[in-house]
Amino acid sequence: MGAGAWGTALAKVLADAGNDVTLWARRPELADEINDTHRNTGYLGDAELPKSIRATSDATEALSDACTVLLAVPSQTLRTNLEQWAGLIGDDTTLVSLAKGIELDTLMRMSQVIVQVTGADPARVAVVTGPNLASEIVDEQPAATVVACSDSGRAVTLQRALSTGYFRPYTNADVIGAEVGGACKNVIALACGMAAGVGLGENTLAAIITRGLAEIMRLGIALGAKPATLAGLAGVGDLVATCTSPHSRNRSFGVRLGKGGTMESALRDAGGHVAEGVASCESVLALASSYDVEMPLTDAVHRVCHKGLSVDEAVALLLGRSIKPE
């Protein structure tokens, strides 16, 4: 459900693994393009999609008799979409979150939103996350991912459904850790992009990634995540990929801001595509504050994106913090 870059890439993985795949697109013309040309040029360029993928803009048609529903809409629109779809989803259907974020008003993780809106048992809800840049996956470059679910049986079923020669899923029972890593890494990627945009080098980026991981782990542990999850693909893996790749939407957005762009111009240059970290920095910071967790990098990104602070001022603010043990 959702034919953006990530939803389309995962539809390809599922089709290549031999599954019967229906891809829901919000716009009928996009569904027609996928069916007619087997491409999604707006998000994935000339990458060819399996002919077995069937696209539709009719949610009722898409959800009819589905045994697994993968939710690939942006985190801040998940609730609104799910409220429309909930009555169409079967009572034992596995619900899979592909969105990475914390809901602004409620400070809920995506799995919590799914449970609240649908009334599903939390054991029916899974999360797929990791260092998964969509453009590389559709090119069938080797990648690994994490399938997090408290129900080991559902996790293994989903793992098998996603397993191909180029895509390797690992199971994990720690849903909280998987979601915290996925939501927070987008914010740290914005910080890395900003630093690169103002011309700072590899030492700076390494420091941001490392201290960013420390922030993520502090918040994750406060919420009940396992440190090992955040030291693995869902944490370090996803963080490194998103913070270093030019294909990363969040890093690229940060670069535009670092080069002096405004929020409006950065969004326009991104073709209107959402950089999840822009909204997430606000909700992650609020969530951290509610648990009395200090997240200075997240705070700096939030000030740049929402409070009018310049990137140069944000760097000076971070460097001016009191020195302390690591």
Coordinates of C-alpha atoms in Angstrom, one line a residue:
M1 CA 0.0 0.0 0.0
G2 CA 2.0 2.9 -1.4
A3 CA 3.8 3.1 -4.7
G4 CA 6.7 5.5 -3.7
A5 CA 10.3 4.4 -4.1
W6 CA 10.4 2.1 -1.1
G7 CA 6.9 0.5 -1.6
T8 CA 7.7 -0.2 -5.3
A9 CA 11.1 -1.6 -4.5
L10 CA 9.7 -4.0 -1.9
A11 CA 6.9 -5.0 -4.3
K12 CA 9.7 -6.0 -6.8
V13 CA 11.5 -8.0 -4.0
L14 CA 8.2 -9.8 -3.1
A15 CA 7.5 -10.6 -6.8
D16 CA 11.0 -11.8 -7.4
A17 CA 10.6 -14.1 -4.4
G18 CA 7.5 -15.7 -6.1
N19 CA 4.7 -14.0 -4.3
D20 CA 1.4 -12.7 -5.7
V21 CA 1.8 -8.9 -5.4
T22 CA -0.7 -6.1 -5.8
L23 CA 0.7 -2.6 -5.5
W24 CA -1.7 0.2 -4.5
A25 CA -1.0 3.7 -5.9
R26 CA -2.8 6.8 -4.8
R27 CA -2.8 8.2 -8.3
P28 CA -4.6 6.2 -11.0
E29 CA -2.1 7.4 -13.7
L30 CA 0.8 5.9 -11.7
A31 CA -1.0 2.6 -11.4
D32 CA -1.6 2.7 -15.2
E33 CA 2.1 3.5 -15.8
I34 CA 3.2 0.5 -13.7
N35 CA 0.8 -1.8 -15.4
D36 CA 1.5 -0.6 -18.9
T37 CA 5.3 0.0 -18.9
H38 CA 6.4 -1.9 -15.8
R39 CA 8.2 1.2 -14.6
N40 CA 7.7 3.8 -11.9
T41 CA 9.7 6.6 -13.5
G42 CA 8.8 9.3 -11.0
Y43 CA 10.5 7.5 -8.2
L44 CA 12.8 4.8 -9.7
G45 CA 13.7 6.1 -13.2
D46 CA 14.1 3.5 -15.9
A47 CA 14.3 0.5 -13.5
E48 CA 12.2 -2.4 -14.9
L49 CA 9.6 -4.0 -12.6
P50 CA 8.4 -7.6 -12.8
K51 CA 5.5 -8.0 -15.1
S52 CA 3.7 -10.0 -12.3
I53 CA 3.2 -6.9 -10.2
R54 CA -0.4 -5.7 -10.5
A55 CA -1.0 -2.1 -9.7
T56 CA -4.3 -0.5 -8.8
S57 CA -5.6 2.8 -7.3
D58 CA -8.6 1.0 -5.8
A59 CA -7.9 0.2 -2.1
T60 CA -10.8 -2.2 -1.9
E61 CA -9.4 -4.2 -4.8
A62 CA -5.9 -4.1 -3.5
L63 CA -6.8 -5.4 0.0
S64 CA -9.3 -8.0 -1.1
D65 CA -8.2 -11.4 0.3
A66 CA -4.7 -10.1 1.2
C67 CA -2.8 -12.3 3.7
T68 CA -0.1 -9.7 4.3
V69 CA -0.5 -5.9 4.0
L70 CA 2.7 -3.8 3.7
L71 CA 2.1 -0.2 4.6
A72 CA 4.5 2.1 2.6
V73 CA 2.9 5.5 3.0
P74 CA 4.7 8.3 4.8
S75 CA 4.7 8.1 8.6
Q76 CA 2.7 11.3 9.1
T77 CA -0.1 10.1 6.8
L78 CA -0.3 6.5 8.0
R79 CA -3.1 7.1 10.5
T80 CA -5.3 8.9 8.0
N81 CA -4.8 6.2 5.3
L82 CA -5.3 3.3 7.8
E83 CA -8.6 4.8 9.0
Q84 CA -9.9 4.4 5.5
W85 CA -8.5 0.9 5.0
A86 CA -9.1 -0.7 8.4
G87 CA -12.5 -2.2 7.5
L88 CA -11.0 -3.8 4.4
I89 CA -8.3 -5.7 6.2
G90 CA -8.9 -9.3 7.3
D91 CA -8.9 -10.3 11.0
D92 CA -5.7 -12.4 10.8
T93 CA -3.8 -10.4 8.2
T94 CA -0.2 -9.6 9.0
L95 CA 0.3 -5.9 9.0
V96 CA 3.8 -4.7 8.1
S97 CA 5.1 -1.1 8.7
L98 CA 7.6 0.2 6.1
A99 CA 7.4 3.8 7.3
K100 CA 10.1 5.3 9.5
G101 CA 9.0 8.0 11.9
I102 CA 7.3 9.0 15.1
E103 CA 3.7 10.4 14.8
L104 CA 3.7 14.1 15.6
D105 CA 0.6 14.6 17.7
T106 CA 0.7 11.3 19.7
L107 CA 4.5 10.5 19.7
M108 CA 3.5 7.0 18.8
R109 CA 5.8 4.6 16.8
M110 CA 4.2 3.3 13.6
S111 CA 3.4 -0.1 15.0
Q112 CA 1.5 1.5 17.8
V113 CA -0.5 3.6 15.3
I114 CA -1.4 0.5 13.4
V115 CA -2.6 -1.3 16.5
Q116 CA -4.6 1.7 17.7
V117 CA -6.4 2.3 14.4
T118 CA -7.0 -1.3 13.4
G119 CA -7.5 -2.9 16.8
A120 CA -5.0 -5.7 15.7
D121 CA -3.2 -7.7 18.2
P122 CA 0.4 -6.3 18.4
A123 CA 1.7 -9.8 17.5
R124 CA 0.1 -9.3 14.1
V125 CA 2.2 -6.3 13.4
A126 CA 5.7 -6.4 11.9
V127 CA 8.3 -3.9 10.9
V128 CA 10.8 -4.1 8.0
T129 CA 13.8 -1.9 8.3
G130 CA 17.5 -1.7 7.6
P131 CA 20.1 -0.2 5.2
N132 CA 17.6 -0.4 2.3
L133 CA 18.1 2.3 -0.3
A134 CA 15.4 1.7 -2.8
S135 CA 17.3 2.6 -6.0
E136 CA 20.0 0.0 -5.2
I137 CA 17.5 -2.7 -4.3
V138 CA 15.7 -2.4 -7.7
D139 CA 19.1 -2.7 -9.3
E140 CA 19.4 -6.0 -7.4
Q141 CA 22.5 -4.9 -5.5
P142 CA 23.0 -7.2 -2.4
A143 CA 21.2 -5.8 0.7
A144 CA 20.1 -7.1 4.1
T145 CA 17.1 -6.1 6.1
V146 CA 15.5 -6.8 9.5
V147 CA 12.0 -8.3 9.9
A148 CA 10.9 -7.4 13.5
C149 CA 7.8 -9.0 15.0
S150 CA 7.0 -10.4 18.4
D151 CA 5.3 -13.4 16.8
S152 CA 8.2 -15.5 15.6
G153 CA 6.0 -17.5 13.2
R154 CA 4.9 -14.4 11.4
A155 CA 8.4 -13.1 11.3
V156 CA 9.7 -16.3 9.7
T157 CA 6.8 -16.3 7.2
L158 CA 7.6 -12.8 6.2
Q159 CA 11.3 -13.5 6.1
R160 CA 10.7 -16.3 3.6
A161 CA 8.4 -14.1 1.5
L162 CA 11.1 -11.4 1.2
S163 CA 14.1 -13.7 0.6
T164 CA 15.8 -13.4 -2.9
G165 CA 19.3 -13.9 -4.3
Y166 CA 20.0 -10.2 -3.7
F167 CA 17.8 -9.4 -0.6
R168 CA 18.6 -11.1 2.7
P169 CA 16.1 -10.7 5.6
Y170 CA 17.0 -11.4 9.3
T171 CA 14.3 -11.8 12.0
N172 CA 14.3 -10.0 15.3
A173 CA 11.7 -9.8 18.1
D174 CA 12.6 -6.3 19.1
V175 CA 10.0 -4.1 17.4
I176 CA 10.8 -1.1 19.5
G177 CA 14.5 -1.1 18.7
A178 CA 13.8 -1.6 15.0
E179 CA 11.4 1.4 14.9
V180 CA 13.5 3.7 17.0
G181 CA 16.6 3.1 14.8
G182 CA 14.5 3.7 11.7
A183 CA 12.9 6.9 12.9
C184 CA 16.0 8.5 14.4
K185 CA 18.5 7.8 11.6
N186 CA 16.7 10.1 9.2
V187 CA 17.3 13.0 11.6
I188 CA 21.0 12.2 11.9
A189 CA 21.2 11.9 8.1
L190 CA 19.9 15.5 7.8
A191 CA 22.7 16.6 10.2
C192 CA 25.3 14.8 8.0
G193 CA 23.9 16.4 4.9
M194 CA 24.0 19.8 6.5
A195 CA 27.6 19.3 7.5
A196 CA 28.5 18.2 4.0
G197 CA 26.6 21.1 2.5
V198 CA 28.7 23.7 4.4
G199 CA 31.9 21.9 3.3
L200 CA 32.8 20.0 6.4
G201 CA 34.8 16.8 5.9
E202 CA 34.9 13.1 6.8
N203 CA 36.0 13.6 10.4
T204 CA 32.9 15.7 11.1
L205 CA 30.6 13.2 9.4
A206 CA 32.2 10.3 11.4
A207 CA 31.6 12.2 14.6
I208 CA 28.0 13.0 13.7
I209 CA 27.2 9.4 12.9
T210 CA 28.9 8.1 16.1
R211 CA 27.4 10.7 18.4
G212 CA 24.1 10.3 16.6
L213 CA 24.2 6.6 17.3
A214 CA 24.8 7.4 21.0
E215 CA 21.6 9.6 20.9
I216 CA 19.6 6.8 19.3
M217 CA 20.7 4.2 21.8
R218 CA 19.9 6.5 24.7
L219 CA 16.3 7.0 23.5
G220 CA 15.9 3.3 22.4
I221 CA 17.0 2.0 25.8
A222 CA 14.7 4.4 27.6
L223 CA 11.8 3.0 25.5
G224 CA 12.8 -0.6 26.1
A225 CA 14.8 -1.4 23.0
K226 CA 17.7 -3.9 23.1
P227 CA 21.2 -2.4 22.6
A228 CA 22.1 -5.3 20.3
T229 CA 19.3 -4.3 17.8
L230 CA 20.6 -0.8 17.6
A231 CA 24.2 -2.1 17.1
G232 CA 22.9 -4.2 14.1
L233 CA 21.3 -3.6 10.7
A234 CA 18.2 -1.7 12.1
G235 CA 20.5 0.7 13.9
V236 CA 24.1 1.1 12.8
G237 CA 23.4 -0.4 9.3
D238 CA 20.5 1.9 8.5
L239 CA 22.3 4.9 10.0
V240 CA 25.5 4.5 7.9
A241 CA 23.6 4.0 4.7
T242 CA 21.3 6.9 5.2
C243 CA 24.0 9.3 6.4
T244 CA 26.6 8.6 3.7
S245 CA 24.6 7.8 0.5
P246 CA 23.8 10.5 -2.2
H247 CA 20.7 8.4 -2.8
S248 CA 19.5 9.2 0.7
R249 CA 16.6 11.6 0.5
N250 CA 17.3 12.9 4.0
R251 CA 21.0 13.4 3.5
S252 CA 20.4 15.2 0.2
F253 CA 17.8 17.5 1.8
G254 CA 20.3 18.4 4.5
V255 CA 23.0 19.1 1.8
R256 CA 20.6 21.6 0.2
L257 CA 20.1 23.3 3.6
G258 CA 23.8 23.4 4.2
K259 CA 24.4 25.1 0.9
G260 CA 22.1 27.9 2.0
G261 CA 18.8 26.7 0.7
T262 CA 15.6 27.4 2.5
M263 CA 13.2 24.7 3.6
E264 CA 10.9 25.7 0.7
S265 CA 13.6 25.6 -1.9
A266 CA 15.0 22.3 -0.6
L267 CA 11.6 20.7 -0.8
R268 CA 11.1 22.1 -4.3
D269 CA 14.5 20.8 -5.4
A270 CA 13.6 17.4 -4.0
G271 CA 10.6 17.3 -6.4
G272 CA 8.2 17.5 -3.5
H273 CA 9.3 14.1 -2.2
V274 CA 9.2 13.8 1.6
A275 CA 12.3 13.8 3.7
E276 CA 10.9 12.0 6.7
G277 CA 13.5 13.4 9.1
V278 CA 12.1 17.0 8.8
A279 CA 8.9 16.0 10.6
S280 CA 10.6 13.3 12.7
C281 CA 13.1 15.6 14.3
E282 CA 10.1 17.4 16.0
S283 CA 8.4 14.2 17.2
V284 CA 11.6 12.4 18.2
L285 CA 12.8 15.4 20.2
A286 CA 9.4 15.6 22.0
L287 CA 9.5 11.9 22.7
A288 CA 13.0 12.2 24.0
S289 CA 12.1 15.1 26.2
S290 CA 9.2 13.1 27.7
Y291 CA 11.7 10.5 28.8
D292 CA 14.3 13.1 29.9
V293 CA 16.7 11.9 27.2
E294 CA 19.3 14.4 25.9
M295 CA 19.6 14.5 22.0
P296 CA 21.7 17.5 21.1
L297 CA 22.1 16.6 17.4
T298 CA 18.4 16.1 17.0
D299 CA 17.8 19.4 18.8
A300 CA 20.1 21.2 16.4
V301 CA 18.4 19.7 13.3
H302 CA 15.0 20.7 14.8
R303 CA 16.2 24.3 15.3
V304 CA 17.4 24.5 11.7
C305 CA 14.3 22.9 10.2
H306 CA 11.7 24.6 12.4
K307 CA 13.2 27.5 14.3
G308 CA 15.1 29.4 11.7
L309 CA 18.6 28.6 13.0
S310 CA 21.3 28.7 10.3
V311 CA 23.4 25.6 9.7
D312 CA 26.6 27.6 10.7
E313 CA 24.9 28.6 13.9
A314 CA 23.9 25.0 14.6
V315 CA 27.5 23.8 14.2
A316 CA 28.7 26.5 16.5
L317 CA 26.0 25.6 19.0
L318 CA 27.1 21.9 19.0
L319 CA 30.9 22.8 19.3
G320 CA 30.2 25.2 22.1
R321 CA 28.6 22.5 24.4
S322 CA 30.5 21.8 27.6
I323 CA 33.1 19.1 27.3
K324 CA 32.6 15.8 29.1
P325 CA 33.6 12.1 29.1
E326 CA 32.3 10.1 26.1

